[in-house]
Short mmCIF file of N, CA and C in Angstrom, two decimals:
data_model
loop_
_atom_site.label_atom_id
_atom_site.label_comp_id
_atom_site.label_asym_id
_atom_site.label_seq_id
_atom_site.Cartn_x
_atom_site.Cartn_y
_atom_site.Cartn_z
N ASP A 1 35.97 35.44 -91.30
CA ASP A 1 35.39 35.97 -92.52
C ASP A 1 33.95 36.40 -92.27
N TYR A 2 33.57 37.49 -92.89
CA TYR A 2 32.20 37.98 -92.81
C TYR A 2 31.38 37.24 -93.86
N ILE A 3 30.37 36.52 -93.41
CA ILE A 3 29.52 35.76 -94.31
C ILE A 3 28.07 36.18 -94.07
N PRO A 4 27.46 36.89 -95.04
CA PRO A 4 26.06 37.28 -94.88
C PRO A 4 25.17 36.06 -94.64
N GLY A 5 24.23 36.22 -93.72
CA GLY A 5 23.33 35.13 -93.39
C GLY A 5 23.83 34.23 -92.27
N GLU A 6 25.11 34.37 -91.93
CA GLU A 6 25.67 33.57 -90.85
C GLU A 6 25.20 34.12 -89.50
N THR A 7 24.93 33.25 -88.56
CA THR A 7 24.50 33.66 -87.22
C THR A 7 25.72 33.88 -86.35
N TRP A 8 25.74 35.03 -85.68
CA TRP A 8 26.82 35.37 -84.76
C TRP A 8 26.25 35.42 -83.35
N THR A 9 27.02 34.93 -82.41
CA THR A 9 26.62 35.00 -81.02
C THR A 9 27.75 35.62 -80.20
N LEU A 10 27.40 36.65 -79.46
CA LEU A 10 28.33 37.29 -78.54
C LEU A 10 28.06 36.69 -77.17
N ILE A 11 29.09 36.11 -76.57
CA ILE A 11 28.95 35.47 -75.25
C ILE A 11 29.85 36.20 -74.27
N ILE A 12 29.26 36.61 -73.14
CA ILE A 12 30.00 37.30 -72.09
C ILE A 12 29.88 36.46 -70.82
N GLU A 13 31.01 36.05 -70.29
CA GLU A 13 31.03 35.29 -69.04
C GLU A 13 31.70 36.15 -67.99
N GLU A 14 30.95 36.41 -66.90
CA GLU A 14 31.47 37.26 -65.84
C GLU A 14 30.81 36.87 -64.52
N GLY A 15 31.62 36.69 -63.51
CA GLY A 15 31.09 36.42 -62.17
C GLY A 15 30.19 35.20 -62.11
N GLY A 16 30.50 34.19 -62.91
CA GLY A 16 29.69 32.97 -62.91
C GLY A 16 28.42 33.05 -63.72
N LYS A 17 28.17 34.18 -64.36
CA LYS A 17 26.99 34.35 -65.20
C LYS A 17 27.40 34.37 -66.67
N THR A 18 26.56 33.81 -67.49
CA THR A 18 26.76 33.86 -68.93
C THR A 18 25.65 34.70 -69.54
N ARG A 19 26.06 35.67 -70.31
CA ARG A 19 25.12 36.53 -71.02
C ARG A 19 25.42 36.41 -72.51
N GLN A 20 24.37 36.51 -73.33
CA GLN A 20 24.64 36.43 -74.75
C GLN A 20 23.57 37.12 -75.57
N ALA A 21 23.95 37.43 -76.79
CA ALA A 21 23.03 37.99 -77.78
C ALA A 21 23.43 37.42 -79.13
N THR A 22 22.44 37.21 -79.98
CA THR A 22 22.67 36.58 -81.27
C THR A 22 22.05 37.44 -82.36
N LEU A 23 22.74 37.50 -83.51
CA LEU A 23 22.16 38.16 -84.67
C LEU A 23 22.61 37.49 -85.95
N VAL A 24 21.88 37.76 -87.02
CA VAL A 24 22.22 37.24 -88.34
C VAL A 24 22.90 38.35 -89.12
N ALA A 25 24.09 38.07 -89.64
CA ALA A 25 24.86 39.07 -90.38
C ALA A 25 24.15 39.43 -91.68
N PRO A 26 23.92 40.73 -91.90
CA PRO A 26 23.21 41.13 -93.12
C PRO A 26 24.11 41.15 -94.35
N SER A 27 23.47 41.11 -95.50
CA SER A 27 24.18 41.35 -96.76
C SER A 27 24.41 42.85 -96.90
N SER A 28 25.24 43.23 -97.82
CA SER A 28 25.42 44.66 -98.09
C SER A 28 24.16 45.19 -98.78
N PRO A 29 23.88 46.48 -98.63
CA PRO A 29 22.67 47.03 -99.24
C PRO A 29 22.76 47.04 -100.77
N ASP A 30 21.61 47.00 -101.38
CA ASP A 30 21.53 47.12 -102.84
C ASP A 30 21.43 48.60 -103.17
N ILE A 31 22.54 49.16 -103.64
CA ILE A 31 22.55 50.57 -104.04
C ILE A 31 22.88 50.69 -105.53
N GLY A 32 22.61 49.63 -106.27
CA GLY A 32 22.87 49.60 -107.70
C GLY A 32 24.09 48.76 -108.02
N ASP A 33 24.31 48.57 -109.29
CA ASP A 33 25.40 47.72 -109.79
C ASP A 33 26.75 48.39 -109.50
N PRO A 34 27.57 47.77 -108.64
CA PRO A 34 28.86 48.41 -108.29
C PRO A 34 29.84 48.46 -109.45
N SER A 35 29.60 47.69 -110.50
CA SER A 35 30.52 47.74 -111.65
C SER A 35 30.19 48.88 -112.60
N GLU A 36 29.05 49.55 -112.38
CA GLU A 36 28.66 50.68 -113.24
C GLU A 36 28.98 51.99 -112.54
N VAL A 37 29.54 52.93 -113.30
CA VAL A 37 29.82 54.26 -112.79
C VAL A 37 28.52 55.06 -112.78
N LEU A 38 28.27 55.74 -111.69
CA LEU A 38 27.07 56.55 -111.53
C LEU A 38 27.41 57.99 -111.88
N GLU A 39 26.75 58.55 -112.89
CA GLU A 39 26.98 59.94 -113.26
C GLU A 39 26.04 60.82 -112.45
N HIS A 40 26.58 61.93 -111.93
CA HIS A 40 25.83 62.76 -110.99
C HIS A 40 26.31 64.20 -111.10
N GLN A 41 25.43 65.14 -110.80
CA GLN A 41 25.81 66.55 -110.82
C GLN A 41 26.46 66.95 -109.50
N ALA A 42 27.49 67.79 -109.60
CA ALA A 42 28.14 68.32 -108.40
C ALA A 42 27.14 69.14 -107.59
N ASP A 43 27.37 69.20 -106.30
CA ASP A 43 26.54 69.97 -105.36
C ASP A 43 25.07 69.58 -105.38
N THR A 44 24.78 68.35 -105.75
CA THR A 44 23.40 67.86 -105.80
C THR A 44 23.29 66.63 -104.90
N ALA A 45 22.25 66.59 -104.08
CA ALA A 45 22.04 65.45 -103.18
C ALA A 45 21.87 64.16 -103.98
N LEU A 46 22.27 63.07 -103.38
CA LEU A 46 22.15 61.74 -103.99
C LEU A 46 21.38 60.85 -103.02
N GLN A 47 20.40 60.12 -103.53
CA GLN A 47 19.58 59.27 -102.68
C GLN A 47 19.73 57.80 -103.06
N PHE A 48 19.62 56.96 -102.03
CA PHE A 48 19.57 55.51 -102.21
C PHE A 48 18.40 54.99 -101.40
N ASP A 49 17.69 54.04 -101.95
CA ASP A 49 16.52 53.48 -101.28
C ASP A 49 16.89 52.19 -100.57
N LEU A 50 16.93 52.22 -99.25
CA LEU A 50 17.23 51.03 -98.45
C LEU A 50 15.95 50.36 -97.94
N SER A 51 14.79 50.86 -98.37
CA SER A 51 13.51 50.32 -97.91
C SER A 51 13.41 48.82 -98.15
N GLY A 52 12.91 48.12 -97.14
CA GLY A 52 12.64 46.70 -97.28
C GLY A 52 13.86 45.80 -97.42
N GLN A 53 15.05 46.32 -97.13
CA GLN A 53 16.26 45.50 -97.26
C GLN A 53 16.68 44.88 -95.93
N GLY A 54 15.87 45.10 -94.89
CA GLY A 54 16.13 44.44 -93.61
C GLY A 54 17.11 45.16 -92.70
N PHE A 55 17.30 46.45 -92.92
CA PHE A 55 18.24 47.21 -92.09
C PHE A 55 17.51 48.04 -91.05
N ASP A 56 18.20 48.28 -89.94
CA ASP A 56 17.67 49.12 -88.87
C ASP A 56 18.36 50.48 -88.84
N HIS A 57 19.58 50.54 -89.32
CA HIS A 57 20.39 51.75 -89.32
C HIS A 57 21.23 51.73 -90.60
N TYR A 58 21.96 52.80 -90.81
CA TYR A 58 22.93 52.83 -91.91
C TYR A 58 24.05 53.80 -91.56
N VAL A 59 25.14 53.67 -92.26
CA VAL A 59 26.23 54.64 -92.23
C VAL A 59 26.62 54.86 -93.69
N ALA A 60 26.80 56.12 -94.06
CA ALA A 60 27.23 56.44 -95.42
C ALA A 60 28.49 57.29 -95.35
N ALA A 61 29.33 57.14 -96.36
CA ALA A 61 30.56 57.94 -96.45
C ALA A 61 30.85 58.22 -97.92
N VAL A 62 31.44 59.37 -98.18
CA VAL A 62 31.83 59.76 -99.53
C VAL A 62 33.26 60.27 -99.48
N GLY A 63 34.06 59.81 -100.42
CA GLY A 63 35.42 60.30 -100.53
C GLY A 63 35.70 60.75 -101.95
N GLN A 64 36.41 61.85 -102.07
CA GLN A 64 36.79 62.37 -103.38
C GLN A 64 38.18 61.86 -103.73
N VAL A 65 38.31 61.35 -104.94
CA VAL A 65 39.60 60.87 -105.43
C VAL A 65 40.29 62.06 -106.10
N LEU A 66 41.44 62.42 -105.56
CA LEU A 66 42.17 63.59 -106.06
C LEU A 66 43.25 63.17 -107.05
N THR A 67 43.79 64.14 -107.74
CA THR A 67 44.88 63.90 -108.67
C THR A 67 46.03 63.21 -107.94
N GLY A 68 46.62 62.23 -108.55
CA GLY A 68 47.73 61.51 -107.95
C GLY A 68 47.27 60.38 -107.04
N GLY A 69 45.96 60.16 -106.97
CA GLY A 69 45.46 59.04 -106.19
C GLY A 69 45.17 59.35 -104.73
N ASP A 70 45.39 60.60 -104.30
CA ASP A 70 45.03 60.95 -102.93
C ASP A 70 43.52 60.90 -102.77
N PHE A 71 43.09 60.82 -101.54
CA PHE A 71 41.68 60.62 -101.24
C PHE A 71 41.32 61.49 -100.05
N VAL A 72 40.19 62.20 -100.14
CA VAL A 72 39.76 63.03 -99.03
C VAL A 72 38.29 62.73 -98.74
N LEU A 73 37.98 62.54 -97.47
CA LEU A 73 36.61 62.29 -97.05
C LEU A 73 35.82 63.59 -97.15
N THR A 74 34.72 63.58 -97.90
CA THR A 74 33.89 64.77 -98.05
C THR A 74 32.60 64.68 -97.25
N TYR A 75 32.25 63.50 -96.79
CA TYR A 75 31.02 63.33 -96.01
C TYR A 75 31.04 61.99 -95.30
N ASP A 76 30.51 61.98 -94.09
CA ASP A 76 30.17 60.70 -93.45
C ASP A 76 29.04 60.96 -92.46
N SER A 77 28.24 59.93 -92.25
CA SER A 77 27.06 60.07 -91.40
C SER A 77 27.24 59.46 -90.02
N ARG A 78 28.48 59.17 -89.67
CA ARG A 78 28.73 58.62 -88.34
C ARG A 78 28.30 59.59 -87.26
N PRO A 79 27.81 59.07 -86.15
CA PRO A 79 27.50 59.95 -85.02
C PRO A 79 28.76 60.70 -84.58
N THR A 80 28.60 61.96 -84.17
CA THR A 80 29.77 62.77 -83.84
C THR A 80 29.96 63.00 -82.35
N SER A 81 28.96 62.66 -81.55
CA SER A 81 29.09 62.82 -80.10
C SER A 81 28.57 61.55 -79.43
N ALA A 82 28.84 61.44 -78.15
CA ALA A 82 28.35 60.27 -77.40
C ALA A 82 26.83 60.21 -77.45
N GLN A 83 26.17 61.35 -77.29
CA GLN A 83 24.70 61.37 -77.32
C GLN A 83 24.17 61.00 -78.71
N ASP A 84 24.84 61.50 -79.77
CA ASP A 84 24.43 61.13 -81.13
C ASP A 84 24.54 59.62 -81.33
N TYR A 85 25.63 59.03 -80.80
CA TYR A 85 25.81 57.58 -80.94
C TYR A 85 24.72 56.83 -80.18
N ILE A 86 24.42 57.24 -78.98
CA ILE A 86 23.37 56.59 -78.19
C ILE A 86 22.04 56.68 -78.92
N ASP A 87 21.72 57.85 -79.46
CA ASP A 87 20.47 58.02 -80.20
C ASP A 87 20.45 57.15 -81.45
N TRP A 88 21.60 57.03 -82.13
CA TRP A 88 21.68 56.25 -83.37
C TRP A 88 21.52 54.76 -83.10
N ILE A 89 22.15 54.26 -82.06
CA ILE A 89 22.23 52.82 -81.83
C ILE A 89 21.13 52.28 -80.92
N LYS A 90 20.33 53.15 -80.32
CA LYS A 90 19.34 52.65 -79.37
C LYS A 90 18.42 51.62 -80.04
N PRO A 91 18.07 50.59 -79.30
CA PRO A 91 17.23 49.53 -79.85
C PRO A 91 15.87 50.07 -80.31
N GLY A 92 15.29 49.34 -81.25
CA GLY A 92 13.95 49.68 -81.71
C GLY A 92 13.94 50.59 -82.92
N ALA A 93 15.03 50.66 -83.65
CA ALA A 93 15.07 51.49 -84.86
C ALA A 93 14.13 50.90 -85.91
N THR A 94 13.82 51.71 -86.90
CA THR A 94 12.97 51.26 -88.00
C THR A 94 13.75 51.32 -89.30
N ASP A 95 13.19 50.74 -90.32
CA ASP A 95 13.76 50.74 -91.67
C ASP A 95 14.20 52.16 -92.04
N PRO A 96 15.46 52.35 -92.46
CA PRO A 96 15.91 53.71 -92.77
C PRO A 96 15.25 54.31 -94.00
N GLY A 97 14.64 53.50 -94.85
CA GLY A 97 13.95 54.03 -96.03
C GLY A 97 14.91 54.64 -97.03
N VAL A 98 14.51 55.75 -97.61
CA VAL A 98 15.35 56.45 -98.58
C VAL A 98 16.33 57.33 -97.81
N ILE A 99 17.61 57.13 -98.07
CA ILE A 99 18.63 57.95 -97.41
C ILE A 99 19.13 59.00 -98.39
N THR A 100 19.55 60.13 -97.84
CA THR A 100 20.02 61.23 -98.67
C THR A 100 21.44 61.61 -98.28
N ILE A 101 22.31 61.61 -99.26
CA ILE A 101 23.66 62.11 -99.08
C ILE A 101 23.63 63.54 -99.61
N PRO A 102 24.01 64.52 -98.80
CA PRO A 102 23.87 65.92 -99.21
C PRO A 102 24.76 66.29 -100.40
N GLY A 103 24.32 67.29 -101.13
CA GLY A 103 25.09 67.76 -102.28
C GLY A 103 26.49 68.22 -101.92
N SER A 104 26.67 68.68 -100.68
CA SER A 104 28.00 69.13 -100.25
C SER A 104 29.03 68.00 -100.24
N ALA A 105 28.58 66.77 -100.33
CA ALA A 105 29.50 65.62 -100.40
C ALA A 105 30.16 65.53 -101.77
N PHE A 106 29.59 66.24 -102.76
CA PHE A 106 30.10 66.21 -104.14
C PHE A 106 30.40 67.65 -104.58
N PRO A 107 31.41 68.29 -103.98
CA PRO A 107 31.61 69.73 -104.18
C PRO A 107 32.14 70.13 -105.56
N ASP A 108 32.84 69.25 -106.24
CA ASP A 108 33.53 69.65 -107.47
C ASP A 108 33.00 68.93 -108.70
N ALA A 109 32.81 69.69 -109.77
CA ALA A 109 32.44 69.10 -111.06
C ALA A 109 33.66 68.39 -111.65
N ALA A 110 33.41 67.49 -112.56
CA ALA A 110 34.47 66.74 -113.25
C ALA A 110 35.39 66.04 -112.26
N SER A 111 34.80 65.44 -111.22
CA SER A 111 35.58 64.75 -110.20
C SER A 111 35.04 63.34 -109.98
N SER A 112 35.90 62.52 -109.41
CA SER A 112 35.53 61.14 -109.08
C SER A 112 35.34 61.02 -107.57
N TYR A 113 34.31 60.30 -107.19
CA TYR A 113 33.99 60.07 -105.78
C TYR A 113 33.72 58.59 -105.57
N ILE A 114 33.99 58.14 -104.38
CA ILE A 114 33.62 56.78 -103.97
C ILE A 114 32.60 56.91 -102.87
N VAL A 115 31.44 56.29 -103.06
CA VAL A 115 30.35 56.33 -102.09
C VAL A 115 30.24 54.95 -101.46
N GLY A 116 30.19 54.93 -100.15
CA GLY A 116 29.97 53.68 -99.42
C GLY A 116 28.74 53.81 -98.55
N VAL A 117 27.89 52.80 -98.57
CA VAL A 117 26.70 52.76 -97.72
C VAL A 117 26.68 51.42 -97.02
N ALA A 118 26.67 51.46 -95.71
CA ALA A 118 26.59 50.22 -94.92
C ALA A 118 25.19 50.09 -94.34
N GLY A 119 24.58 48.96 -94.58
CA GLY A 119 23.30 48.65 -93.95
C GLY A 119 23.59 47.94 -92.63
N ILE A 120 22.97 48.41 -91.56
CA ILE A 120 23.23 47.89 -90.21
C ILE A 120 21.97 47.19 -89.69
N ARG A 121 22.16 46.00 -89.15
CA ARG A 121 21.05 45.24 -88.57
C ARG A 121 21.28 45.05 -87.08
N GLU A 122 20.21 45.22 -86.29
CA GLU A 122 20.24 44.98 -84.84
C GLU A 122 19.90 43.53 -84.54
N ALA A 123 20.39 43.06 -83.41
CA ALA A 123 19.93 41.77 -82.89
C ALA A 123 18.48 41.93 -82.43
N GLU A 124 17.70 40.91 -82.60
CA GLU A 124 16.32 40.92 -82.14
C GLU A 124 16.31 40.93 -80.61
N PRO A 125 15.42 41.70 -79.97
CA PRO A 125 15.36 41.71 -78.51
C PRO A 125 15.20 40.32 -77.90
N SER A 126 14.51 39.43 -78.60
CA SER A 126 14.31 38.07 -78.08
C SER A 126 15.59 37.24 -78.08
N SER A 127 16.65 37.73 -78.76
CA SER A 127 17.90 36.96 -78.82
C SER A 127 18.82 37.26 -77.63
N PHE A 128 18.43 38.20 -76.77
CA PHE A 128 19.26 38.55 -75.62
C PHE A 128 18.94 37.62 -74.45
N GLU A 129 19.99 37.02 -73.89
CA GLU A 129 19.85 36.17 -72.71
C GLU A 129 20.68 36.76 -71.59
N GLN A 130 20.04 37.09 -70.49
CA GLN A 130 20.68 37.70 -69.33
C GLN A 130 21.27 39.08 -69.65
N LEU A 131 20.78 39.70 -70.70
CA LEU A 131 21.15 41.07 -71.05
C LEU A 131 19.85 41.84 -71.24
N ASN A 132 19.87 43.09 -70.90
CA ASN A 132 18.67 43.91 -71.03
C ASN A 132 18.69 44.59 -72.40
N PRO A 133 17.79 44.20 -73.32
CA PRO A 133 17.81 44.81 -74.64
C PRO A 133 17.37 46.27 -74.67
N VAL A 134 16.86 46.77 -73.55
CA VAL A 134 16.50 48.19 -73.48
C VAL A 134 17.76 49.05 -73.38
N ILE A 135 18.81 48.52 -72.74
CA ILE A 135 20.04 49.29 -72.57
C ILE A 135 21.25 48.65 -73.27
N SER A 136 21.03 47.53 -73.97
CA SER A 136 22.10 46.84 -74.67
C SER A 136 21.72 46.68 -76.13
N ASN A 137 22.71 46.59 -76.97
CA ASN A 137 22.44 46.34 -78.38
C ASN A 137 23.63 45.65 -78.99
N LEU A 138 23.36 44.85 -80.01
CA LEU A 138 24.39 44.18 -80.80
C LEU A 138 24.00 44.41 -82.25
N VAL A 139 24.93 44.94 -83.03
CA VAL A 139 24.64 45.23 -84.43
C VAL A 139 25.75 44.70 -85.32
N ALA A 140 25.42 44.49 -86.59
CA ALA A 140 26.40 44.11 -87.60
C ALA A 140 25.99 44.78 -88.90
N GLY A 141 26.95 44.97 -89.78
CA GLY A 141 26.63 45.60 -91.05
C GLY A 141 27.63 45.25 -92.11
N ALA A 142 27.23 45.52 -93.34
CA ALA A 142 28.09 45.31 -94.50
C ALA A 142 27.94 46.51 -95.42
N MET A 143 29.03 46.86 -96.10
CA MET A 143 29.03 48.06 -96.93
C MET A 143 29.03 47.71 -98.41
N ALA A 144 28.30 48.53 -99.17
CA ALA A 144 28.33 48.47 -100.63
C ALA A 144 28.92 49.78 -101.13
N GLY A 145 29.55 49.74 -102.28
CA GLY A 145 30.19 50.93 -102.80
C GLY A 145 29.83 51.22 -104.24
N ARG A 146 29.93 52.48 -104.59
CA ARG A 146 29.69 52.93 -105.96
C ARG A 146 30.73 54.00 -106.31
N VAL A 147 31.13 54.02 -107.56
CA VAL A 147 31.95 55.11 -108.09
C VAL A 147 30.99 56.12 -108.70
N VAL A 148 31.20 57.39 -108.33
CA VAL A 148 30.34 58.48 -108.81
C VAL A 148 31.25 59.49 -109.53
N LEU A 149 30.84 59.87 -110.74
CA LEU A 149 31.55 60.90 -111.48
C LEU A 149 30.62 62.10 -111.61
N THR A 150 31.15 63.28 -111.34
CA THR A 150 30.33 64.50 -111.43
C THR A 150 30.67 65.28 -112.70
N GLY A 151 29.65 65.87 -113.27
CA GLY A 151 29.82 66.82 -114.36
C GLY A 151 30.29 66.27 -115.67
N LEU A 152 29.90 65.05 -116.00
CA LEU A 152 30.31 64.49 -117.29
C LEU A 152 29.38 64.91 -118.39
#
């Protein structure tokens, strides 16, 4: 089970050596009350403030709920290439601050969308034992979600 605040340790034993890294699992980001529907205009960017919540990175995704319950992904911020992933995950990131989901994620008026934002925390460099934190990283994250309705 994922328990925010719990300490996780990754232990690697190879060739008689033990290497490890430890991190504290973060809570999901505060992006507002998940039980409240967020009204928003179609084709308009949406921002969430992750400042000061203890995250080093984030991932956001938006899906449109279609008639009949089908679902289509309209946006995600995952890295798309190996180099993008390396740039995203490299140690030493800073607070993501205010994040922006582009208006293109909400293309249609009078539609329902599900927005997910995961706050990602890195292991502290001092928690690495027999691992090089310059070329290694350990991260964990938790996602929060909101229902967004456009054009009401």
